[in-house]
Structures are given as structure tokens and as C-alpha cells.
Amino acid sequence: MITTSSKLFFFSSFLALCFMLYPIEATSRLPDTEVEALKQIKKTLGWDLKNIDPCSKGGIISNPVRSTSEIINVSCDCSIAHDNFCHIIAINLTRNYLSGTIPREWGTMNLTKIALVANGLSGEIPKELANITTLKTLSLEFNNFYGNLSVLGSLPHLEILHLTSNNFTGELPETFSNLITLKELRLGDNQFSGKIPNFIQKWTGLENLVIQGSGFTGPIPSEISYLLNLEDLRISDLNGPESKFPPLDNMTNLGVLILRSCNINDTIPKYLGNFKNLKTLDLSYNKLGGEIPKFLTSLSSIKYIYLTGNILTGQVPADWTAPIDLSYNNFSNSPETVTCQMSNMNLFASFAKGNNTGPLSCGQSKEKCPKYYYSFHINCGGDSSVQKGRITYESDSYKGVPFKKSTVESSNWAISTTGGDFMDNVHQYDLIQENETKLAIVDDVDLYTKARGSPISLTYYGFCLANGNYTVNLHFAEIVFINGTTYSSLGRRVFDVYIQVSI
């Protein structure tokens, strides 16, 4: 029997043994001793397998552990003759509850793929991984890894490198300039420092580059213009000085372009009109000025455009067809001439103050306040009102149709949810999250049953409020990350709360 404390040791030891096997022919399989070892691993990790030998049926064992989203795959290759046994070439242990570090023994194996996505793994990447010259895919996203990444620059055939959502710090090591075979690189949600390095010009084979919320300082280097094969470019939250729009003129293969909160002080470049494959354009929260260029309407493939939180001026186009988020800009239209509930356009707080103030951009004005209020209370995401003593928390059941704002007409507050989808999230239009945990709350459970999310930003406005001092109370409960021993228990919740006054 394997005890809890010995699980990781046994698991690592098994892999060290298993990967030393060499394949001989398609009919070969693992020796009985290794089959027994797999059975013990099966029992420890809860695998539900009828055939425990990965080399005797299709060269793969694959199981959904406790749900269809949890994956444990071990792949083998029996096509190269060296010994009497097959050879394990890839492991995929994604969305589980594994802890510990990456075993150094893996450095002696001829792996082509390591995928450890969404676990509780930590520690530094062992230097022995540099010995795996056959490695093409290394996916370590959504763990707690940290330390020096220079070892990865010694992997000559690496094509896919995913490092999103870990604790990596420091500047991107110079050795990364050696990764000239890269096709996908994801660095988002880390704590890097310094600038995006100029040596990115050597990654000419890149098709996907994601540097969102990574800690880097801008501006985006001009050398990015060398990456002509990019189909998906996402950069966000760059610190540092203001800059001009990066030279992306020749990246006509782009299908997704996200440059969000990159401190770009410029106008929208005309060359974007040549991007005929562009489906998503997100330039939100920069300092883009001028009018909305008409050529954007000619992008036949476009699905979503986000220009939220800029300083765009001029007239809002009346004949716009593509879904577009224009909230928080500075247009000169009179609010009465534009409908804020257009099915394809979010115009929340998007007009100059000479026309309206803050949330009153939907045909309302201060003079139209029927009366003044001294409070408002919201059951965020809740589909029903909740009474607590003398306070009524009003329902917030707007389902979140993209590019529209919601207003509770019977009271004095409104909500703006910006962004149309969560990109890689399969529940891309589900802006209401329902409780999946066992809440240890005796009273007022109905206030914590549901919550609202938003792809870009979520704003609650109180208007028609009388002048005075106000106390703001925010109540939170974790309803998504569950308590247990699955990957659904792993994660970190980070968000910012701003309270602003609009006069």
C-alpha cells in the first residue's frame, strides 16, 4: 500500500524507471514489473483503466480521473528497435492535484512532450531538463514554478513553451534567443521585470505570442515587426512610458490582435484595414485618440472590436455592423441621437462631459433624476432580491449579452460589463458564475449563490446620489474554487477595486 507521504516519491521513481525502457516493435509492451508499477500508480491516483499497459493498445493510456477535464496520459513508441520493451515518449498530467517538483531523472529520457498544466507543482525547473534534446513541447502553465529560466534556452527543438500563471521573476534570459524553432510562447501572469527583449526578432517562426500581465515594461520593441508568421498576438499591462503604435504593418496573418493597457498614445493605424483575417481586435485602455477609422468596417472577418477606455472623439458611426465596445471614450454625439442599447455596440459612459457625465450616457441627465438617493444595495449576479433587515439587495440578473450595458430602471444604479468573450474560456458568454463550493455561511446564503464576471472590466455606477459622505461595504465569498483534492481547488484570485467620484 502506498501512503500519502510516499505518493510523489513512488510516482517519480516509476517514471525514472519507465522512461529508461527502449522500444523494439509494435507488438512489444512494458515488462510485468512495470505493469505492476502502473497498477500501483493507478490505485494511488484513482485511474479508471481497463488496460493498464500503454504499449499494448494503441501506444497510449488515457483516462479521465474524476471528471472529463482531468487528464493523465502516458504515450509510448514501439517503432524503434533497441531492446525488448517499448519506450515512453510523452506524459500529459494536466488538471490534476499533483504537488512537488519536476523529477531531475526526466533529464535522462528522450521525451518529446511534457504537459503539467493546472496542478500544484512548484520549485525551479531542474537544469537536467536541458539534456532532453528531443523535447518539442513543454507546458507548465497554472502552477507555482519559479526561478531561473535560462536552462530552457538549451532545448534546440522546442516548438511550444507555455509558462503562463506561475511565479517567474527577473528579466527574460538571453538564452531564450536560441529558441529559434518556437511556434507558440505564452508568458502571461508572471512577475517578470525589464523590457520585452529585442532578441524576439529571432523567433521568426512564432505563430502565437502571449505576454499578458507579465510584469514587463514597455514599449513594445520595434523588432516585433520581424514576426511575420504571427496569427495570434496578445500583449497587455505594460508598465513604463507612453509609446507609439508598434510596427505591425506586415503581420497580415493575424487573426487575434490584443494590445490592451500598453500605454499607447497614438491613433489607430490605417494598416489594420489590410488585416483580412482579423477576428478579434482589442486596443482597450490605451490613449488612442482621433476618430474611429472607417476602414474597420471593411474587415469582413471581424467578430469583436474592443476600443474601451481610450480618448476617441468625433461621431459614433450610425451604420456600424460588427460588435464593438466603445465605452469610456469621449465622443461628441448627443446621447439622445444614439441608442445605448444597440445590439452590437456598448456606448456606456462614452460621450464628452459637455453632453453627459459618467453613467448618464444613455439618454439621461442630472435634470432627469426623479429624486435623489442616499444609498443603493446590489445582489451581484443574483437573480432575485434579498432582504436583510431593513436593507433590500436588488437583483442583478442581467445575463450579459456582449456589447450592451444594463440598467436597473427602478433604482439608481447601473452596470457596465465590457468585453464580449473570455477568449480561451469555453463558457465565453457566461458572465454569471454559480456557487460550486460548500459555503460555511449560516445567514444570507442567497447573497453569495451567484456572482458576476466580466472579460475586461466590470463597473457599478450609483447615480442621482445626494451630496455627502458615504460608507462603501463590499462582501465577498469564494464560490468557484472548491474545497477538495482536484485541480478545481487550485488557483489564485487577484483583482483590483476602484472607487471613483464623478462630478
Coordinates of C-alpha atoms in Angstrom, one line a residue:
M1 CA 0.0 0.0 0.0
I2 CA 1.3 3.5 -0.9
T3 CA 0.9 6.0 1.8
T4 CA 0.1 9.6 1.2
S5 CA 3.6 10.8 2.0
S6 CA 5.2 8.4 -0.4
K7 CA 3.0 9.1 -3.4
L8 CA 5.2 11.6 -5.2
F9 CA 8.4 9.7 -4.5
F10 CA 6.9 6.5 -5.9
F11 CA 5.5 8.3 -8.9
S12 CA 8.8 10.0 -9.7
S13 CA 10.7 6.7 -9.2
F14 CA 8.3 4.9 -11.5
L15 CA 8.8 7.5 -14.3
A16 CA 12.5 7.3 -13.9
L17 CA 12.3 3.5 -14.5
C18 CA 9.7 3.7 -17.2
F19 CA 11.5 6.2 -19.4
M20 CA 14.6 4.1 -19.4
L21 CA 12.8 1.4 -21.4
Y22 CA 13.6 1.2 -25.1
P23 CA 11.1 0.1 -27.8
I24 CA 11.6 -2.8 -30.3
E25 CA 8.5 -3.4 -32.2
A26 CA 4.8 -2.5 -32.4
T27 CA 3.8 -5.7 -30.6
S28 CA 6.1 -5.2 -27.6
R29 CA 4.9 -3.9 -24.3
L30 CA 6.1 -3.0 -20.9
P31 CA 7.6 -5.7 -18.7
D32 CA 5.4 -7.2 -16.0
T33 CA 7.3 -5.4 -13.3
E34 CA 6.4 -2.0 -14.9
V35 CA 2.8 -3.1 -15.4
E36 CA 2.6 -3.8 -11.7
A37 CA 4.1 -0.4 -11.0
L38 CA 1.4 1.2 -13.2
K39 CA -1.2 -0.6 -11.3
Q40 CA 0.0 0.9 -8.1
I41 CA 0.1 4.3 -9.7
K42 CA -3.5 3.6 -11.0
K43 CA -4.6 2.8 -7.5
T44 CA -2.9 5.8 -5.9
L45 CA -4.1 8.4 -8.5
G46 CA -7.5 6.9 -9.0
W47 CA -7.1 6.0 -12.7
D48 CA -10.1 4.2 -14.2
L49 CA -8.3 2.0 -16.8
K50 CA -9.2 -1.4 -18.2
N51 CA -5.9 -1.8 -19.9
I52 CA -3.0 -0.7 -17.8
D53 CA -0.2 -1.2 -20.3
P54 CA 0.2 1.9 -22.5
C55 CA 2.3 0.0 -25.1
S56 CA -0.1 -2.9 -25.8
K57 CA -3.1 -1.0 -27.1
G58 CA -2.6 2.0 -29.4
G59 CA 0.5 3.2 -27.6
I60 CA -1.4 5.4 -25.1
I61 CA -3.2 5.1 -21.9
S62 CA -5.6 7.9 -21.3
N63 CA -8.1 8.4 -18.5
P64 CA -10.5 10.9 -17.2
V65 CA -9.8 10.7 -13.5
R66 CA -12.7 12.3 -11.6
S67 CA -14.1 14.3 -14.5
T68 CA -13.7 14.6 -18.2
S69 CA -11.5 17.6 -17.8
E70 CA -8.8 15.9 -15.7
I71 CA -6.2 14.2 -17.9
I72 CA -3.4 11.6 -17.3
N73 CA -1.9 10.3 -20.5
V74 CA 1.2 8.2 -20.9
S75 CA 2.3 7.7 -24.5
C76 CA 4.8 5.2 -25.8
D77 CA 6.7 4.5 -29.0
C78 CA 7.4 0.9 -30.2
S79 CA 8.7 1.8 -33.6
I80 CA 12.4 2.0 -32.9
A81 CA 14.2 -1.3 -32.0
H82 CA 16.7 -1.1 -29.2
D83 CA 15.7 -3.6 -26.6
N84 CA 12.8 -5.9 -25.7
F85 CA 10.5 -3.2 -24.5
C86 CA 8.7 -0.1 -25.7
H87 CA 9.7 3.4 -24.8
I88 CA 7.6 6.1 -23.1
I89 CA 7.9 9.3 -25.0
A90 CA 5.3 11.7 -23.5
I91 CA 3.4 12.4 -20.3
N92 CA 0.4 14.6 -20.0
L93 CA -0.7 15.2 -16.4
T94 CA -3.0 18.2 -16.8
R95 CA -5.7 19.5 -14.5
N96 CA -4.9 17.2 -11.5
Y97 CA -3.8 17.8 -7.9
L98 CA -0.2 16.8 -8.1
S99 CA 2.4 18.6 -5.9
G100 CA 6.1 18.6 -5.5
T101 CA 8.8 19.3 -8.1
I102 CA 9.7 18.1 -11.6
P103 CA 11.9 15.0 -11.1
R104 CA 15.5 15.5 -12.2
E105 CA 15.5 12.0 -13.6
W106 CA 13.5 13.1 -16.5
G107 CA 16.6 14.7 -17.9
T108 CA 17.8 11.2 -19.0
M109 CA 14.8 10.5 -21.1
N110 CA 14.1 11.0 -24.8
L111 CA 10.8 12.9 -24.2
T112 CA 9.1 14.9 -26.9
K113 CA 6.3 16.3 -24.7
I114 CA 5.9 17.3 -21.1
A115 CA 2.5 18.7 -20.1
L116 CA 1.8 19.5 -16.4
V117 CA -0.9 22.2 -16.8
A118 CA -3.0 23.2 -13.8
N119 CA -1.5 21.3 -10.8
G120 CA 0.0 22.4 -7.5
L121 CA 3.6 21.8 -8.6
S122 CA 6.4 24.2 -7.5
G123 CA 10.1 24.7 -7.4
E124 CA 12.7 25.5 -10.0
I125 CA 12.9 23.9 -13.4
P126 CA 15.7 21.4 -13.0
K127 CA 18.8 22.0 -15.1
E128 CA 18.7 18.4 -16.2
L129 CA 15.8 19.2 -18.5
A130 CA 18.4 20.8 -20.8
N131 CA 19.6 17.3 -21.7
I132 CA 16.2 16.4 -23.3
T133 CA 17.3 17.5 -26.8
T134 CA 14.2 15.7 -28.3
L135 CA 11.7 17.9 -26.4
K136 CA 9.3 19.8 -28.6
T137 CA 6.5 20.7 -26.1
L138 CA 6.9 22.0 -22.5
S139 CA 3.7 23.2 -20.9
L140 CA 3.9 24.2 -17.3
E141 CA 1.0 26.7 -17.1
F142 CA -1.0 27.3 -13.9
N143 CA 1.4 26.0 -11.3
N144 CA 3.8 27.7 -8.8
F145 CA 7.1 27.3 -10.5
Y146 CA 9.8 29.9 -10.0
G147 CA 13.5 30.6 -10.5
N148 CA 15.9 30.9 -13.4
L149 CA 14.6 30.0 -16.9
S150 CA 17.9 30.1 -18.7
V151 CA 18.1 26.3 -18.8
L152 CA 15.2 26.3 -21.3
G153 CA 17.4 28.1 -23.8
S154 CA 19.3 24.9 -24.4
L155 CA 16.4 23.0 -25.9
P156 CA 17.2 23.1 -29.6
H157 CA 13.9 21.7 -31.0
L158 CA 11.4 23.3 -28.6
E159 CA 8.3 24.4 -30.5
I160 CA 5.7 25.0 -27.8
L161 CA 6.6 26.7 -24.5
H162 CA 3.8 27.6 -22.1
L163 CA 4.7 29.3 -18.8
T164 CA 1.5 31.2 -18.0
S165 CA 0.4 31.7 -14.4
N166 CA 3.5 30.8 -12.4
N167 CA 5.9 32.9 -10.2
F168 CA 8.8 33.5 -12.6
T169 CA 10.7 36.7 -11.9
G170 CA 13.6 38.7 -13.4
E171 CA 14.3 39.5 -17.0
L172 CA 13.8 37.0 -19.8
P173 CA 17.2 35.3 -20.0
E174 CA 19.4 35.9 -23.0
T175 CA 19.5 32.1 -23.7
F176 CA 15.9 32.4 -25.0
S177 CA 17.4 34.0 -28.1
N178 CA 18.4 30.4 -29.0
L179 CA 14.8 29.2 -29.3
I180 CA 14.5 29.8 -33.0
T181 CA 12.2 26.8 -33.5
L182 CA 9.4 28.3 -31.3
K183 CA 5.9 28.3 -32.7
E184 CA 4.0 29.1 -29.5
L185 CA 5.2 31.1 -26.5
R186 CA 3.0 32.1 -23.5
L187 CA 4.4 34.1 -20.7
G188 CA 1.3 35.7 -19.2
D189 CA 0.5 36.2 -15.5
N190 CA 4.1 36.1 -14.0
Q191 CA 6.3 38.7 -12.4
F192 CA 9.0 39.4 -15.0
S193 CA 10.9 42.6 -15.0
G194 CA 12.7 44.7 -17.6
K195 CA 11.6 45.2 -21.2
I196 CA 10.4 42.7 -23.7
P197 CA 13.8 41.8 -25.2
N198 CA 14.9 42.9 -28.6
F199 CA 16.0 39.3 -29.4
I200 CA 12.4 38.4 -30.1
Q201 CA 13.3 39.1 -33.7
K202 CA 14.9 35.7 -33.9
W203 CA 11.6 34.0 -33.2
T204 CA 10.6 34.3 -36.8
G205 CA 8.6 31.0 -36.7
L206 CA 6.3 32.2 -34.0
E207 CA 2.6 31.8 -34.7
N208 CA 1.3 32.6 -31.2
L209 CA 2.8 35.0 -28.7
V210 CA 1.0 35.8 -25.4
I211 CA 2.6 38.3 -23.0
Q212 CA -0.4 39.4 -20.9
G213 CA 0.0 40.7 -17.4
S214 CA 3.6 39.5 -17.2
G215 CA 5.3 42.5 -15.4
F216 CA 7.3 43.7 -18.4
T217 CA 8.0 47.3 -19.1
G218 CA 7.1 48.9 -22.4
P219 CA 7.3 50.0 -25.1
I220 CA 6.8 47.0 -27.4
P221 CA 10.1 46.7 -29.2
S222 CA 10.1 47.6 -32.9
E223 CA 11.8 44.2 -33.5
I224 CA 8.4 42.6 -33.2
S225 CA 8.0 43.5 -36.9
Y226 CA 10.1 40.5 -37.8
L227 CA 7.5 38.1 -36.6
L228 CA 5.6 37.8 -39.9
N229 CA 4.1 34.4 -39.2
L230 CA 2.1 35.6 -36.1
E231 CA -1.5 34.6 -36.2
D232 CA -2.3 35.4 -32.5
L233 CA -0.6 38.3 -30.7
R234 CA -1.6 39.3 -27.2
I235 CA 0.3 41.8 -25.1
S236 CA -1.2 43.6 -22.1
D237 CA -0.5 45.6 -18.9
L238 CA 2.9 47.1 -19.8
N239 CA 4.4 49.5 -17.4
G240 CA 6.7 52.3 -18.5
P241 CA 6.5 55.4 -20.7
E242 CA 4.0 56.2 -23.4
S243 CA 4.7 54.9 -26.9
K244 CA 3.5 54.9 -30.4
F245 CA 1.6 52.0 -32.0
P246 CA 4.1 49.2 -32.7
P247 CA 5.1 48.5 -36.4
L248 CA 2.8 45.5 -37.2
D249 CA 2.3 46.6 -40.8
N250 CA 3.2 43.3 -42.5
M251 CA 1.5 40.9 -40.0
T252 CA -1.4 40.3 -42.3
N253 CA -1.9 36.7 -41.0
L254 CA -3.1 38.0 -37.6
G255 CA -6.4 36.6 -36.5
V256 CA -6.2 37.9 -33.0
L257 CA -4.6 41.2 -32.0
I258 CA -4.7 42.3 -28.4
L259 CA -2.7 45.3 -27.2
R260 CA -4.6 46.1 -24.0
S261 CA -3.3 48.7 -21.5
C262 CA 0.1 49.1 -23.2
N263 CA 0.2 52.9 -22.7
I264 CA 0.0 53.5 -26.4
N265 CA -0.6 57.2 -27.2
D266 CA -1.4 57.3 -30.9
T267 CA -4.2 57.0 -33.4
I268 CA -5.5 53.7 -34.8
P269 CA -3.2 52.8 -37.7
K270 CA -4.7 52.6 -41.2
Y271 CA -2.8 49.4 -42.0
L272 CA -5.1 47.4 -39.8
G273 CA -7.6 47.7 -42.7
N274 CA -5.3 45.2 -44.6
F275 CA -5.7 42.5 -42.0
K276 CA -8.4 40.5 -43.8
N277 CA -8.1 37.5 -41.3
L278 CA -8.6 39.6 -38.2
K279 CA -11.4 38.2 -36.0
T280 CA -10.6 39.9 -32.6
L281 CA -9.2 43.4 -32.2
D282 CA -8.6 44.6 -28.6
L283 CA -7.0 48.0 -28.1
S284 CA -8.7 48.9 -24.9
Y285 CA -7.3 51.0 -22.1
N286 CA -4.7 52.9 -24.0
K287 CA -4.6 56.6 -25.0
L288 CA -5.8 56.2 -28.6
G289 CA -7.3 59.4 -29.9
G290 CA -8.9 60.7 -33.1
E291 CA -12.0 59.3 -34.7
I292 CA -12.9 55.7 -35.3
P293 CA -11.4 54.9 -38.7
K294 CA -14.0 53.9 -41.3
F295 CA -11.8 51.1 -42.7
L296 CA -12.5 49.0 -39.6
T297 CA -16.0 48.4 -41.1
S298 CA -14.4 46.7 -44.1
L299 CA -12.9 43.9 -42.1
S300 CA -15.2 41.2 -43.2
S301 CA -13.9 38.5 -40.9
I302 CA -14.0 40.7 -37.7
K303 CA -16.1 39.3 -34.8
Y304 CA -15.2 41.6 -31.9
I305 CA -13.7 45.0 -31.6
Y306 CA -12.8 46.5 -28.2
L307 CA -11.8 50.2 -28.1
T308 CA -12.8 50.6 -24.4
G309 CA -11.2 53.2 -22.2
N310 CA -9.4 55.4 -24.8
I311 CA -9.9 59.1 -25.7
L312 CA -11.6 58.6 -29.1
T313 CA -13.6 61.6 -30.3
G314 CA -15.8 62.5 -33.2
Q315 CA -19.1 60.9 -34.1
V316 CA -20.2 57.4 -33.2
P317 CA -20.8 55.6 -36.6
A318 CA -24.5 55.0 -37.1
D319 CA -24.1 52.2 -39.6
W320 CA -21.7 50.0 -37.7
T321 CA -22.3 46.3 -38.2
A322 CA -19.5 44.4 -36.3
P323 CA -19.9 44.1 -32.4
I324 CA -17.9 46.9 -30.9
D325 CA -17.2 48.1 -27.3
L326 CA -16.8 51.9 -27.3
S327 CA -17.4 52.5 -23.6
Y328 CA -15.4 55.1 -21.7
N329 CA -14.4 57.4 -24.6
N330 CA -15.1 61.0 -25.5
F331 CA -17.4 61.1 -28.5
S332 CA -19.2 64.3 -29.4
N333 CA -22.6 62.9 -30.3
S334 CA -25.6 64.0 -28.3
P335 CA -26.7 60.9 -26.3
E336 CA -30.2 61.4 -27.5
T337 CA -29.1 60.7 -31.0
V338 CA -27.5 57.3 -30.2
T339 CA -29.2 54.4 -28.6
C340 CA -27.2 52.8 -25.8
Q341 CA -29.0 49.5 -26.1
M342 CA -27.9 48.9 -29.7
S343 CA -27.4 45.1 -30.1
N344 CA -23.9 45.4 -31.4
M345 CA -22.5 48.4 -29.5
N346 CA -21.6 49.3 -26.0
L347 CA -21.6 53.1 -25.5
F348 CA -21.6 53.3 -21.8
A349 CA -20.1 56.5 -20.4
S350 CA -18.7 57.1 -23.9
F351 CA -19.6 60.8 -24.5
A352 CA -17.9 64.0 -23.7
K353 CA -18.8 65.7 -20.4
G354 CA -20.3 68.5 -22.3
N355 CA -23.1 66.1 -23.3
N356 CA -23.3 63.9 -20.2
T357 CA -21.5 62.8 -17.1
G358 CA -20.3 59.3 -16.2
P359 CA -23.1 56.7 -16.4
L360 CA -25.6 59.2 -17.7
S361 CA -24.7 58.4 -21.3
C362 CA -27.8 56.5 -22.1
G363 CA -30.1 59.4 -22.7
Q364 CA -30.3 60.5 -19.1
S365 CA -29.1 63.7 -17.5
K366 CA -28.9 65.1 -14.0
E367 CA -32.0 67.1 -14.6
K368 CA -33.9 63.9 -15.3
C369 CA -33.3 62.4 -11.9
P370 CA -36.8 61.9 -10.4
K371 CA -35.3 62.2 -6.9
Y372 CA -32.0 61.9 -5.1
Y373 CA -30.9 58.8 -3.2
Y374 CA -28.6 58.2 -0.2
S375 CA -27.8 54.5 -0.8
F376 CA -28.1 51.5 -3.1
H377 CA -27.5 47.8 -2.5
I378 CA -26.9 45.1 -5.1
N379 CA -27.0 41.3 -5.0
C380 CA -24.2 41.0 -7.5
G381 CA -25.1 38.4 -10.2
G382 CA -28.2 37.4 -8.2
D383 CA -31.4 36.7 -10.0
S384 CA -33.6 37.7 -7.1
S385 CA -33.7 40.5 -4.4
V386 CA -32.6 39.6 -0.9
Q387 CA -34.0 41.2 2.2
K388 CA -31.6 41.6 5.1
G389 CA -33.2 43.5 8.0
R390 CA -34.2 46.9 6.6
I391 CA -32.0 46.6 3.5
T392 CA -33.1 45.2 0.2
Y393 CA -30.2 43.9 -2.0
E394 CA -31.6 44.3 -5.5
S395 CA -31.3 41.6 -8.1
D396 CA -28.6 41.8 -10.8
S397 CA -29.9 39.2 -13.2
Y398 CA -28.7 40.8 -16.5
K399 CA -27.3 37.8 -18.4
G400 CA -24.6 39.6 -20.1
V401 CA -25.3 39.9 -23.8
P402 CA -22.0 41.1 -25.3
F403 CA -21.6 44.8 -26.1
K404 CA -24.6 46.0 -24.2
K405 CA -24.9 47.8 -20.9
S406 CA -27.5 47.0 -18.3
T407 CA -29.5 49.4 -16.2
V408 CA -31.9 48.7 -13.3
E409 CA -34.7 51.1 -14.3
S410 CA -36.5 51.0 -10.9
S411 CA -33.5 52.2 -8.9
N412 CA -30.4 54.4 -9.1
W413 CA -27.6 52.2 -10.2
A414 CA -26.4 50.8 -13.5
I415 CA -23.8 48.2 -14.6
S416 CA -21.4 48.2 -17.4
T417 CA -19.7 44.9 -18.4
T418 CA -17.1 45.5 -21.1
G419 CA -15.8 42.8 -23.4
G420 CA -17.7 40.2 -25.3
D421 CA -16.0 36.9 -24.5
F422 CA -13.3 35.3 -22.4
M423 CA -11.2 34.2 -25.3
D424 CA -9.9 30.8 -24.4
N425 CA -12.7 30.0 -21.9
V426 CA -15.3 27.6 -23.4
H427 CA -18.0 29.4 -21.4
Q428 CA -17.3 32.6 -23.2
Y429 CA -20.6 34.3 -22.7
D430 CA -21.3 33.1 -19.2
L431 CA -20.9 36.3 -17.2
I432 CA -22.7 34.8 -14.2
Q433 CA -20.8 32.3 -12.0
E434 CA -22.8 30.0 -9.8
N435 CA -21.7 28.6 -6.5
E436 CA -19.7 25.3 -6.7
T437 CA -18.5 25.2 -3.1
K438 CA -19.9 24.3 0.2
L439 CA -20.3 27.7 1.8
A440 CA -19.8 27.9 5.5
I441 CA -22.2 30.7 5.8
V442 CA -25.2 30.4 8.1
D443 CA -27.0 33.6 7.2
D444 CA -27.7 35.3 3.9
V445 CA -26.5 32.4 1.6
D446 CA -28.6 33.8 -1.2
L447 CA -26.3 36.8 -1.4
Y448 CA -23.4 34.5 -2.2
T449 CA -25.0 32.0 -4.5
K450 CA -24.1 33.8 -7.7
A451 CA -21.5 36.4 -8.8
R452 CA -20.8 38.4 -11.9
G453 CA -17.7 38.3 -14.0
S454 CA -16.5 40.3 -17.0
P455 CA -13.9 39.7 -19.7
I456 CA -12.3 43.2 -19.5
S457 CA -13.9 45.4 -16.8
L458 CA -17.0 45.5 -14.6
T459 CA -18.3 48.8 -13.3
Y460 CA -21.2 49.5 -11.0
Y461 CA -22.5 53.1 -11.0
G462 CA -24.6 54.8 -8.5
F463 CA -26.3 58.0 -9.8
C464 CA -28.8 60.5 -8.6
L465 CA -27.0 60.4 -5.3
A466 CA -27.2 63.4 -3.0
N467 CA -24.0 65.1 -2.0
G468 CA -22.5 63.8 1.2
N469 CA -20.2 61.2 2.8
Y470 CA -20.8 57.6 2.0
T471 CA -19.7 54.3 3.5
V472 CA -19.0 51.5 1.0
N473 CA -19.2 47.9 2.1
L474 CA -18.1 45.1 -0.2
H475 CA -18.9 41.5 0.7
F476 CA -17.1 38.5 -0.8
A477 CA -17.2 34.8 -0.6
E478 CA -15.3 32.2 -2.7
I479 CA -17.8 30.3 -4.8
V480 CA -15.7 29.0 -7.7
F481 CA -12.6 27.4 -6.3
I482 CA -13.9 24.4 -4.4
N483 CA -12.5 22.7 -1.3
G484 CA -11.1 19.3 -2.2
T485 CA -8.3 17.5 -3.9
T486 CA -8.9 18.2 -7.6
Y487 CA -7.5 21.0 -9.8
S488 CA -10.7 22.9 -9.2
S489 CA -9.3 23.7 -5.7
L490 CA -6.2 25.3 -7.2
G491 CA -6.0 28.9 -8.3
R492 CA -5.5 32.4 -7.1
R493 CA -7.9 35.2 -7.2
V494 CA -6.4 38.7 -7.8
F495 CA -8.5 41.7 -8.6
D496 CA -8.5 45.5 -8.1
V497 CA -11.3 47.6 -6.7
Y498 CA -11.5 51.3 -7.6
I499 CA -13.9 53.8 -6.1
Q500 CA -14.3 56.9 -8.1
V501 CA -16.3 60.1 -7.9
S502 CA -17.8 61.6 -11.0
I503 CA -18.9 65.2 -10.7

